[in-house]
Amino acid sequence: CPSPADLRPLNGSRLCAELFADNSPYYDQCCAGDVLPVEPGSDVPYMPYKWSATVSSLVVGTKCELVVWSRRGKKGSSRKFGA
């Protein structure tokens, strides 16, 4: 997995998080598959259709916090992730 300080796309701007579709019990195979980048200041109450119930691993950048909810539309219980 990338380190929290290394979350930068090809254009060099900063990302707050990356969500990954594939995971593995073997650390060197985690954070694989499709990647959903999360820009700073993003407010997304609904996951993109393809990503519903798909995220299996994530990395949150330094000085960022990712809040996720158990139900769509920011409903249900929430959980916060940081670097």
Short mmCIF file of C-alpha atoms in Angstrom, two decimals:
data_model
loop_
_atom_site.label_atom_id
_atom_site.label_comp_id
_atom_site.label_asym_id
_atom_site.label_seq_id
_atom_site.Cartn_x
_atom_site.Cartn_y
_atom_site.Cartn_z
CA CYS A 1 0.00 0.00 0.00
CA PRO A 2 1.18 3.55 -0.54
CA SER A 3 2.22 5.44 2.56
CA PRO A 4 -0.11 8.26 3.67
CA ALA A 5 2.52 10.83 2.65
CA ASP A 6 2.75 9.37 -0.88
CA LEU A 7 -0.87 9.99 -1.94
CA ARG A 8 -0.28 12.07 -5.04
CA PRO A 9 -1.66 11.37 -8.53
CA LEU A 10 0.41 11.81 -11.66
CA ASN A 11 -0.30 15.57 -11.87
CA GLY A 12 1.31 16.05 -8.44
CA SER A 13 -1.69 17.46 -6.57
CA ARG A 14 -2.48 16.12 -3.11
CA LEU A 15 -5.07 13.41 -2.39
CA CYS A 16 -6.77 12.85 0.95
CA ALA A 17 -7.39 9.14 0.44
CA GLU A 18 -7.37 6.26 -1.99
CA LEU A 19 -9.93 3.47 -1.82
CA PHE A 20 -9.01 0.10 -3.33
CA ALA A 21 -11.22 -2.65 -4.72
CA ASP A 22 -8.96 -5.63 -3.97
CA ASN A 23 -7.47 -6.80 -0.70
CA SER A 24 -5.52 -9.81 0.45
CA PRO A 25 -4.43 -11.39 3.72
CA TYR A 26 -0.89 -10.97 2.36
CA TYR A 27 0.31 -7.41 2.95
CA ASP A 28 2.31 -7.17 -0.29
CA GLN A 29 -0.90 -7.91 -2.28
CA CYS A 30 -3.14 -5.37 -0.50
CA CYS A 31 -4.28 -2.11 -2.07
CA ALA A 32 -4.72 -3.59 -5.53
CA GLY A 33 -7.31 -3.44 -8.28
CA ASP A 34 -9.33 -0.38 -9.16
CA VAL A 35 -8.58 2.82 -7.23
CA LEU A 36 -11.05 5.54 -6.21
CA PRO A 37 -9.16 8.77 -5.39
CA VAL A 38 -10.63 11.15 -2.79
CA GLU A 39 -9.77 14.82 -3.31
CA PRO A 40 -9.32 17.23 -0.38
CA GLY A 41 -12.63 18.76 0.68
CA SER A 42 -14.73 16.11 -1.09
CA ASP A 43 -18.27 15.62 0.18
CA VAL A 44 -19.79 12.56 -1.47
CA PRO A 45 -23.02 11.33 0.13
CA TYR A 46 -23.34 8.48 -2.39
CA MET A 47 -20.65 6.11 -3.62
CA PRO A 48 -20.30 5.82 -7.39
CA TYR A 49 -22.43 2.89 -8.61
CA LYS A 50 -19.49 0.63 -9.43
CA TRP A 51 -18.07 1.13 -5.93
CA SER A 52 -21.10 0.17 -3.84
CA ALA A 53 -19.97 -2.55 -1.37
CA THR A 54 -16.65 -2.87 -3.24
CA VAL A 55 -14.03 -1.06 -1.16
CA SER A 56 -11.85 -3.53 0.69
CA SER A 57 -8.83 -1.44 1.67
CA LEU A 58 -7.97 2.23 1.98
CA VAL A 59 -5.16 4.64 2.73
CA VAL A 60 -5.83 8.07 4.23
CA GLY A 61 -3.29 10.83 3.71
CA THR A 62 -1.59 12.86 6.38
CA LYS A 63 -3.61 15.77 7.78
CA CYS A 64 -6.81 14.23 6.36
CA GLU A 65 -9.79 12.43 7.80
CA LEU A 66 -12.14 10.13 5.92
CA VAL A 67 -15.64 9.64 7.32
CA VAL A 68 -17.78 6.79 6.00
CA TRP A 69 -21.38 5.83 6.77
CA SER A 70 -23.06 2.43 6.86
CA ARG A 71 -26.02 3.64 4.79
CA ARG A 72 -26.26 5.86 1.72
CA GLY A 73 -27.02 9.54 2.02
CA LYS A 74 -24.84 9.92 5.14
CA LYS A 75 -27.21 7.85 7.23
CA GLY A 76 -26.62 5.03 9.67
CA SER A 77 -23.53 4.68 11.81
CA SER A 78 -20.32 6.46 10.83
CA ARG A 79 -16.65 5.71 11.22
CA LYS A 80 -13.64 8.02 10.90
CA PHE A 81 -10.29 7.03 9.43
CA GLY A 82 -7.04 8.95 9.58
CA ALA A 83 -3.44 8.40 8.52
#
